[in-house]
MMTF fields as JSON, N, C-alpha, C and O atoms, coordinates in Angstrom:
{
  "mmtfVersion": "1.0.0",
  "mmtfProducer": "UNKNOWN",
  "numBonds": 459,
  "numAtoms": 460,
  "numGroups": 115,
  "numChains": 1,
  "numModels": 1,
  "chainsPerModel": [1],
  "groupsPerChain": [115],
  "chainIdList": ["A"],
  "bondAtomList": [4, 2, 8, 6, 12, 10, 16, 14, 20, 18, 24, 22, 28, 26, 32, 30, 36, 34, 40, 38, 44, 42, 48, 46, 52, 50, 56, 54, 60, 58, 64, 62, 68, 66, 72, 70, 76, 74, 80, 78, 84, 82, 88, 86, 92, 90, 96, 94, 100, 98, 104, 102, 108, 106, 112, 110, 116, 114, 120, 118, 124, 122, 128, 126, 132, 130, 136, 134, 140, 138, 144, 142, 148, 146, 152, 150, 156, 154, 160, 158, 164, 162, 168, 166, 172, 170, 176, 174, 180, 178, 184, 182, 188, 186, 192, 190, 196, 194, 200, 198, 204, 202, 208, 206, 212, 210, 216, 214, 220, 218, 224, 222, 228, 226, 232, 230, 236, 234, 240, 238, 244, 242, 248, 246, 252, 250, 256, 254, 260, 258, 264, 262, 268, 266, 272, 270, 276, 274, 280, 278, 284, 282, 288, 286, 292, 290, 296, 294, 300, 298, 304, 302, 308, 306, 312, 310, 316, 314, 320, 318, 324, 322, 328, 326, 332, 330, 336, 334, 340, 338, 344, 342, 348, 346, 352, 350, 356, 354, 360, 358, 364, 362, 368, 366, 372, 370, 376, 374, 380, 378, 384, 382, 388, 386, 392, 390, 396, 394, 400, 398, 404, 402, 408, 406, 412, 410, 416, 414, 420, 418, 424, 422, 428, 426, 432, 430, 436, 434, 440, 438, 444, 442, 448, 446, 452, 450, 456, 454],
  "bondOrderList": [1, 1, 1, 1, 1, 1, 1, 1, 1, 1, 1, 1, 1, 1, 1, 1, 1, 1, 1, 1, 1, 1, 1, 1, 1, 1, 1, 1, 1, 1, 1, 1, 1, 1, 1, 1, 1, 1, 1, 1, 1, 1, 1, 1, 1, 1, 1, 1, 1, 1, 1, 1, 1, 1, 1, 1, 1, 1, 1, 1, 1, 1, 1, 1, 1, 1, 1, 1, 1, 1, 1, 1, 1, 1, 1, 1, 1, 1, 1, 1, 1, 1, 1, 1, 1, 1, 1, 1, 1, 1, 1, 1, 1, 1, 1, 1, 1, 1, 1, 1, 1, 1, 1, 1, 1, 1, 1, 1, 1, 1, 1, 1, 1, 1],
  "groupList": [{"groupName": "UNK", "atomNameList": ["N", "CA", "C", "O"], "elementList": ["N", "C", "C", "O"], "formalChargeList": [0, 0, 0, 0], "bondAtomList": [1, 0, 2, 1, 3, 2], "bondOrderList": [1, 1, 2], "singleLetterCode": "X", "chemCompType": "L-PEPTIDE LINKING"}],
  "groupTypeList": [0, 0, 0, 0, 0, 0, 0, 0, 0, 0, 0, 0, 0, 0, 0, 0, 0, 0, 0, 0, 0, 0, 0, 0, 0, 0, 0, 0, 0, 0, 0, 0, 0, 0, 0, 0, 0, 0, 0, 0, 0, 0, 0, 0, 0, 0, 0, 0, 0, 0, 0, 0, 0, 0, 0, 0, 0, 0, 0, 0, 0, 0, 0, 0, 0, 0, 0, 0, 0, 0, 0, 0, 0, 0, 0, 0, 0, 0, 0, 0, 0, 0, 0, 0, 0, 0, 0, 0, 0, 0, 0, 0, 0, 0, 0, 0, 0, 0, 0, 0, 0, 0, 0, 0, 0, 0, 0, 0, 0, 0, 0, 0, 0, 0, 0],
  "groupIdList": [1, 2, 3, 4, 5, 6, 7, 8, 9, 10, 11, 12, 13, 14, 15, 16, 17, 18, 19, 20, 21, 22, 23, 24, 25, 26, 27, 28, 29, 30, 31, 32, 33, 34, 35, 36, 37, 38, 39, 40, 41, 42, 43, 44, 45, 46, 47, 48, 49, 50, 51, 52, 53, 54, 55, 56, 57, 58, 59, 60, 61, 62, 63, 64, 65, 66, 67, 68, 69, 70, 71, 72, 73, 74, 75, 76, 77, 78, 79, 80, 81, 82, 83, 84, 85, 86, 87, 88, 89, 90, 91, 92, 93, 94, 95, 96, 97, 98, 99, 100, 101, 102, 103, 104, 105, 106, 107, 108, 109, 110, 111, 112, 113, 114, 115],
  "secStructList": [7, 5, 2, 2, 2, 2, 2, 2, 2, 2, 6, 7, 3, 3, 3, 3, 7, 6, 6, 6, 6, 6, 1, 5, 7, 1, 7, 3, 3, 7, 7, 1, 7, 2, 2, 2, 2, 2, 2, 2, 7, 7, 1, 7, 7, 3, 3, 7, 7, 1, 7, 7, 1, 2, 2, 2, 2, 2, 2, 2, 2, 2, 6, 6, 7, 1, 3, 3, 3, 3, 7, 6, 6, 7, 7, 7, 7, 2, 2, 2, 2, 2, 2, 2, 2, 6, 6, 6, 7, 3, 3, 3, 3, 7, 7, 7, 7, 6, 6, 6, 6, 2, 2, 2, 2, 4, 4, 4, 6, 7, 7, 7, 7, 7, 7],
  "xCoordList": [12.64, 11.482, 10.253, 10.364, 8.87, 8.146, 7.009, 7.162, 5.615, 4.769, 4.174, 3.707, 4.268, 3.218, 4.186, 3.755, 5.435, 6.641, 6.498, 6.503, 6.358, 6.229, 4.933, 4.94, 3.795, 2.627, 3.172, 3.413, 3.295, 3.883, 4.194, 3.791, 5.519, 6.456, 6.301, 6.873, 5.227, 4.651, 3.208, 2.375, 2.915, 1.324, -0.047, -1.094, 0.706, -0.529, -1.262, -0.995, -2.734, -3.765, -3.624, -3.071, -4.186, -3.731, -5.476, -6.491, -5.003, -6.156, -6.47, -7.622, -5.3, -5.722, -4.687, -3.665, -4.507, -3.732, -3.157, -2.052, -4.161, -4.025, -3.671, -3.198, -4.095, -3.489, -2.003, -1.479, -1.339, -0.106, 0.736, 1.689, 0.896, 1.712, 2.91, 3.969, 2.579, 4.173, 4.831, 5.954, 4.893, 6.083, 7.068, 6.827, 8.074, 9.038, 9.616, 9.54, 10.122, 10.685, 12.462, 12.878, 13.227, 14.742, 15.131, 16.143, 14.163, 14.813, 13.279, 12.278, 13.299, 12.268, 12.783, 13.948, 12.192, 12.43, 11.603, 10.562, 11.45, 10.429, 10.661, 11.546, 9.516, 9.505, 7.926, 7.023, 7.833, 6.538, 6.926, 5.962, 8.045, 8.329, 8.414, 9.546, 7.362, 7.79, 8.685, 9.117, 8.962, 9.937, 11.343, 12.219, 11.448, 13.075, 12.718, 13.778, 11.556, 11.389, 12.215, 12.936, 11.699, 11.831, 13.119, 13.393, 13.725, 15.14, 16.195, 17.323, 15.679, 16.947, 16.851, 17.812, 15.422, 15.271, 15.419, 14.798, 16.472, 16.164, 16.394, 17.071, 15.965, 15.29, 14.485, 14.354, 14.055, 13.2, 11.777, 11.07, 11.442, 10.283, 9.115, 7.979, 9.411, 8.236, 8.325, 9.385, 7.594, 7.41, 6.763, 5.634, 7.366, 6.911, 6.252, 7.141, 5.744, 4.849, 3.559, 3.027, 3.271, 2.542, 1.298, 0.315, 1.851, 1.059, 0.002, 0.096, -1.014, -2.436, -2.746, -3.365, -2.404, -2.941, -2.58, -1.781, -3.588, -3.077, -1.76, -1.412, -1.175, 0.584, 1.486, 2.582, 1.087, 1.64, 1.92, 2.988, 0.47, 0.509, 1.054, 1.843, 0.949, 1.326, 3.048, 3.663, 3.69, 5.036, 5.555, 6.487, 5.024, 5.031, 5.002, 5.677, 4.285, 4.094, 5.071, 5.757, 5.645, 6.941, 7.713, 8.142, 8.106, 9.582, 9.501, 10.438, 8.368, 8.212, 7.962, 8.218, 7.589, 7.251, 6.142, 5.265, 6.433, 5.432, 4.21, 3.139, 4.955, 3.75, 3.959, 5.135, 3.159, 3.008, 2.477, 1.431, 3.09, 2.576, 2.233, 3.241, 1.321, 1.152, 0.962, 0.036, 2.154, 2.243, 1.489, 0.482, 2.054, 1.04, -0.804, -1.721, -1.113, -2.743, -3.036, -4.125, -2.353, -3.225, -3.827, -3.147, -5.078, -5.933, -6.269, -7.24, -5.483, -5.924, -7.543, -8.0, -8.307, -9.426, -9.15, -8.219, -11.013, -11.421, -10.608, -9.993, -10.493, -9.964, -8.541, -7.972, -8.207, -6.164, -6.167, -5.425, -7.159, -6.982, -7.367, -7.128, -7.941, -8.824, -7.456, -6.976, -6.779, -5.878, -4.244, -3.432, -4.293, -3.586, -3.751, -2.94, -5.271, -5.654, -5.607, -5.519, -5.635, -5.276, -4.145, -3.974, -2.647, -1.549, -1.029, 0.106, -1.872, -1.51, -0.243, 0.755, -0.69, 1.007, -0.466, -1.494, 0.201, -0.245, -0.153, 0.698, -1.49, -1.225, -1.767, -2.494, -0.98, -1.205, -0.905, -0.398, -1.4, -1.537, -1.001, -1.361, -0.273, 0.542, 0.093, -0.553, 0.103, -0.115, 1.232, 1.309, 2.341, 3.633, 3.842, 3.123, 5.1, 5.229, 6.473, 6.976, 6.593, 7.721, 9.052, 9.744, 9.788, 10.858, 10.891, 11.933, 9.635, 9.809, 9.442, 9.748, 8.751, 8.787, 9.797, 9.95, 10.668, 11.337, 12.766, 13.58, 12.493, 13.843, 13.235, 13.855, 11.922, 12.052, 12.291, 12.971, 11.46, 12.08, 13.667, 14.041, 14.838, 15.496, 16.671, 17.609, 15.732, 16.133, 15.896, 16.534, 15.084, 15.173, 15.296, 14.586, 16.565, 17.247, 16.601, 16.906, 15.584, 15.22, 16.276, 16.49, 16.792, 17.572, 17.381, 17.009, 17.822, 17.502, 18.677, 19.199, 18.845, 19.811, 20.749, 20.2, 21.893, 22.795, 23.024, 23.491, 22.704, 22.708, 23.916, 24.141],
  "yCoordList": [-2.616, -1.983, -2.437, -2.53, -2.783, -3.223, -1.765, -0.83, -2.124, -1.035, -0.41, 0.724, -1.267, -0.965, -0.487, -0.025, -0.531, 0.727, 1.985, 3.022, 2.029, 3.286, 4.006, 5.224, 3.294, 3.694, 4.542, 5.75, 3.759, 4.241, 5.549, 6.34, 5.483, 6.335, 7.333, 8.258, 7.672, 9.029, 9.051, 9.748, 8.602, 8.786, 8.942, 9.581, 7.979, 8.037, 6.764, 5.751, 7.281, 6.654, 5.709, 6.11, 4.635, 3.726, 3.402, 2.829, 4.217, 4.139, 2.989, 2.778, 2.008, 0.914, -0.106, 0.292, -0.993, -2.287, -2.198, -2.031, -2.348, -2.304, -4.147, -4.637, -4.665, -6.449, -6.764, -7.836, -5.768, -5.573, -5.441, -6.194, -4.618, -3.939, -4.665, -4.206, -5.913, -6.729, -6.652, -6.98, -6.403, -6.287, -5.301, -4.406, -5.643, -5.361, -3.724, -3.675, -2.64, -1.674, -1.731, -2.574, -1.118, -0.914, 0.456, 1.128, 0.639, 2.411, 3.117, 2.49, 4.13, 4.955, 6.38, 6.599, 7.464, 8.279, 9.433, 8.957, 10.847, 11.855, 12.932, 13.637, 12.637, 13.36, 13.766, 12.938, 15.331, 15.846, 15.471, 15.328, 15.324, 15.037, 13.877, 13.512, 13.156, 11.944, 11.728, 10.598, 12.87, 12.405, 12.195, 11.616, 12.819, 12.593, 11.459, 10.843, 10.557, 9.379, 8.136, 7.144, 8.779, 7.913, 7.684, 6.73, 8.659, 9.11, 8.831, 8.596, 8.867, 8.826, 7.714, 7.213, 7.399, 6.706, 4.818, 4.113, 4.543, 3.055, 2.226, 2.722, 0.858, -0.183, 0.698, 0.099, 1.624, 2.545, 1.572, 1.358, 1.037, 0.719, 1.484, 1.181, 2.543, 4.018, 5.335, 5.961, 5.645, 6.738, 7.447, 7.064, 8.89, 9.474, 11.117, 11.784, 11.727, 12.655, 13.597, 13.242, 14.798, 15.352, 15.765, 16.506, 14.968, 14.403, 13.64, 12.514, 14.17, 12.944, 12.199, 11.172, 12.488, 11.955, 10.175, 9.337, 10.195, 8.674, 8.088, 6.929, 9.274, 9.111, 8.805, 8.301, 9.092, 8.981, 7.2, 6.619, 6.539, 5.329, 4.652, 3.818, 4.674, 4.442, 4.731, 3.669, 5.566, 5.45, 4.809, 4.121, 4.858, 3.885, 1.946, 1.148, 1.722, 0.647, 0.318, -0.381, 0.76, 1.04, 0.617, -0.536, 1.639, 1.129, 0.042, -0.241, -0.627, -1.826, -1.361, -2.16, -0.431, 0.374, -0.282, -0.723, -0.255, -1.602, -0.408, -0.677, 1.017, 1.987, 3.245, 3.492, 4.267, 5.265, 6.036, 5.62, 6.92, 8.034, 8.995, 9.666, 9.723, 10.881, 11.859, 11.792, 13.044, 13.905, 14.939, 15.034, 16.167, 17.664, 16.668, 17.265, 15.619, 15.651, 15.266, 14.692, 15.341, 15.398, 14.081, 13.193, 13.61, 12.403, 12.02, 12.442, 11.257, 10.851, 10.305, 9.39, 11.009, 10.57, 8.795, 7.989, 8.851, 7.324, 6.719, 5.708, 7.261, 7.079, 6.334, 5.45, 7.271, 7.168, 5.335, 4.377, 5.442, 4.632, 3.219, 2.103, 3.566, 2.091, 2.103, 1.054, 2.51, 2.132, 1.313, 0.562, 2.041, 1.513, 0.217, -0.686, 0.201, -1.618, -2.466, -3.649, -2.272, -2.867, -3.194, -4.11, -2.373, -2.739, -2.929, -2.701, -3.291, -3.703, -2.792, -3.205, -1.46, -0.836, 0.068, 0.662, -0.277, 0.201, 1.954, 2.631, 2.293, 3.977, 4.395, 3.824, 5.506, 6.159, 7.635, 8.207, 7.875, 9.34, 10.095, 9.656, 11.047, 11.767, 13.088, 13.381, 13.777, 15.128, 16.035, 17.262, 14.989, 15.226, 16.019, 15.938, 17.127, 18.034, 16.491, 15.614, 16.678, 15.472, 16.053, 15.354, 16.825, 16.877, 16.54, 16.138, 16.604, 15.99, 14.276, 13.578, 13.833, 12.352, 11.392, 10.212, 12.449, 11.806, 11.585, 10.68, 12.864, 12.571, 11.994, 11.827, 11.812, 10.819, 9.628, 9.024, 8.994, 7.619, 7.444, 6.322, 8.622, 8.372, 7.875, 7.088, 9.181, 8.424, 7.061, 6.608, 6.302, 5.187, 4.292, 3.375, 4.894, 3.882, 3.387, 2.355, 4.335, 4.148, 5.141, 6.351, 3.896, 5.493, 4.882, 3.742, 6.209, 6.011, 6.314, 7.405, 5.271, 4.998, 5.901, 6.985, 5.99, 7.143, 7.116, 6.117, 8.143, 8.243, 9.271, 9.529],
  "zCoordList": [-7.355, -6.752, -7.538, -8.76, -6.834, -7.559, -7.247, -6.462, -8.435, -8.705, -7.431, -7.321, -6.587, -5.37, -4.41, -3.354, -4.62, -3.901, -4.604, -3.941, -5.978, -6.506, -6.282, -6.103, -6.282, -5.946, -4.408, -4.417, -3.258, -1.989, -1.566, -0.713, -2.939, -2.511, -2.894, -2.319, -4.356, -5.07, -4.348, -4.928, -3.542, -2.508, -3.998, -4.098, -4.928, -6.177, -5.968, -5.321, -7.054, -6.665, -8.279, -9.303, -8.101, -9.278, -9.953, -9.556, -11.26, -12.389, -13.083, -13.462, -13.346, -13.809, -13.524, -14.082, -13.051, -13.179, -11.301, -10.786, -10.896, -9.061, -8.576, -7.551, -9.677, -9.67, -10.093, -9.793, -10.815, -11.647, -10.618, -10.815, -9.219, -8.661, -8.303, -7.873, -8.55, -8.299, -9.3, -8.918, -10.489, -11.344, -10.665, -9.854, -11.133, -11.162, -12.258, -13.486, -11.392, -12.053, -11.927, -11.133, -12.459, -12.391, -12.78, -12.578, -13.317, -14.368, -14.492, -14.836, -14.243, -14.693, -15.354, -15.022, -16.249, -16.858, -16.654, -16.201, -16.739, -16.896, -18.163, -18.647, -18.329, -19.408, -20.186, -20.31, -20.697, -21.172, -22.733, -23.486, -23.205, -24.558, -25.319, -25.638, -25.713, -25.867, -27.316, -27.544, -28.321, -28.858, -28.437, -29.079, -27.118, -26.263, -25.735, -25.626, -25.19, -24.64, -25.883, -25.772, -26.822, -27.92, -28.797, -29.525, -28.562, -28.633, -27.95, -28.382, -26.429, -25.749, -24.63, -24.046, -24.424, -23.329, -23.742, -24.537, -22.826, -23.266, -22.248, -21.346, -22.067, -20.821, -19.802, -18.735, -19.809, -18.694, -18.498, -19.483, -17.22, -17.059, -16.678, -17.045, -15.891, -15.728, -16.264, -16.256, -16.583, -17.494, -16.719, -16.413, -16.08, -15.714, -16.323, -15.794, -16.727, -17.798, -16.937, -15.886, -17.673, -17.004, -18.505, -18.488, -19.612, -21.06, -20.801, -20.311, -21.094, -21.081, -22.084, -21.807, -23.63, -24.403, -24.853, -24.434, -25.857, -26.102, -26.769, -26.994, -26.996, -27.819, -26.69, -26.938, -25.314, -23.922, -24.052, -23.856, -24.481, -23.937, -24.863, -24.421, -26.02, -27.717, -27.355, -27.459, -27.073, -26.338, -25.851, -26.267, -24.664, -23.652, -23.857, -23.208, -24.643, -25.645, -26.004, -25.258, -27.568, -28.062, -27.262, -27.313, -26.189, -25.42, -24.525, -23.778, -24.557, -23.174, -21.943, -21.042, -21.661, -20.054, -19.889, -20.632, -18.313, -17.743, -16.884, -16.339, -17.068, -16.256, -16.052, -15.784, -16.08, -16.793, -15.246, -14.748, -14.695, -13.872, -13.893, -13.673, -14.032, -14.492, -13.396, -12.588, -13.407, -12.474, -12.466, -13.168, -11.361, -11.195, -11.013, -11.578, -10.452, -10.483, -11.558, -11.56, -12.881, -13.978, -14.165, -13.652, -14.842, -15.013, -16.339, -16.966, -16.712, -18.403, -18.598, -17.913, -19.625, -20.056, -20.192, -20.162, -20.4, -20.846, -21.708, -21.369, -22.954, -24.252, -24.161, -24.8, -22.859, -22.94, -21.876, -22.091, -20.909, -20.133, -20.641, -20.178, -21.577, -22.651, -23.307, -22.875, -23.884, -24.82, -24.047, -24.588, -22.186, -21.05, -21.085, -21.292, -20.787, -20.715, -21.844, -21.515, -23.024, -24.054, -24.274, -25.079, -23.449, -23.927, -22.43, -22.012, -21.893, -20.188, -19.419, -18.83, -19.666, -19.027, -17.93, -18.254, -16.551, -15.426, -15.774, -16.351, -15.105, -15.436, -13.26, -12.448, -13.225, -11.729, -12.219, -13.184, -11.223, -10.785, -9.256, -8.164, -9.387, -8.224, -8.023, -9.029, -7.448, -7.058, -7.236, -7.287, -7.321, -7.413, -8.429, -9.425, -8.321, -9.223, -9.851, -9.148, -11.192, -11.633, -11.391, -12.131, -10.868, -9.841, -8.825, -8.307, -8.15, -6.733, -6.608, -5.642, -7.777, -8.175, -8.522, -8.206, -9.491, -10.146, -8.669, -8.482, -7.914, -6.83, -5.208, -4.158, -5.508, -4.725, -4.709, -3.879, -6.11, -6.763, -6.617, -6.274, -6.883, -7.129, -5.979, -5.854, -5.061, -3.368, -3.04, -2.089, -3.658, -2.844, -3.991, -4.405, -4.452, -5.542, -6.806, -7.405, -7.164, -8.519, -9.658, -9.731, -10.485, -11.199, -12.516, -12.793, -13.547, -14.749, -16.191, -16.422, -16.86, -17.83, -17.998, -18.195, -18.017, -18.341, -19.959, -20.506, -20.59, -22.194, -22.594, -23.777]
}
């Protein structure tokens, strides 16, 4: 599945990297905790979170995630989205509660690492 299916399929609006959307996803994850991201999550390409700050993207980094959704509406400041574009990981936004994200992704065959 590539970015611009996930964009699609969570009806989110894309904050930064709207040229990116062809990469390629296989695994995505959710999570408000990023020390369980960091812990448990591994090859995950989307990160799904309802976390704004810049430790979100600094995470995200770390594990190689190619893009970062941020659920419930929420909108990461300037700060978080400058630090997105610096480490080129696509960031969007959903209205989606992250249960209903994470199982819709999962409906259309996005699934995520068994640990």
């Amino acid at each position: 599945m590539n970015l611009s299916d996930v964009r699609d399929i969570l009806e989110a609006e894309v904050l930064y990297g709207e040229d990116k959307l062809d990469r390629e996803v296989t695994s995505a994850c959710g999570s408000d905790f990023m020390s369980d991201v960091l812990a448990y999550v591994k090859n995950q390409a989307l990160l799904l979170t309802g976390l704004v700050n810049p430790q979100v993207v600094r995470t995200a980094d770390m594990m190689d995630m190619k893009c970062i959704a941020f659920v419930r509406g929420k909108r990461p400041e300037e700060n978080v989205l400058s630090l997105a574009r610096e480490r080129d990981i696509v960031v969007m936004t959903t209205k989606m509660r992250m249960y209903d994200a994470c199982g819709k992704l999962y409906a259309k065959g996005l699934r995520g690492e068994v640990v």
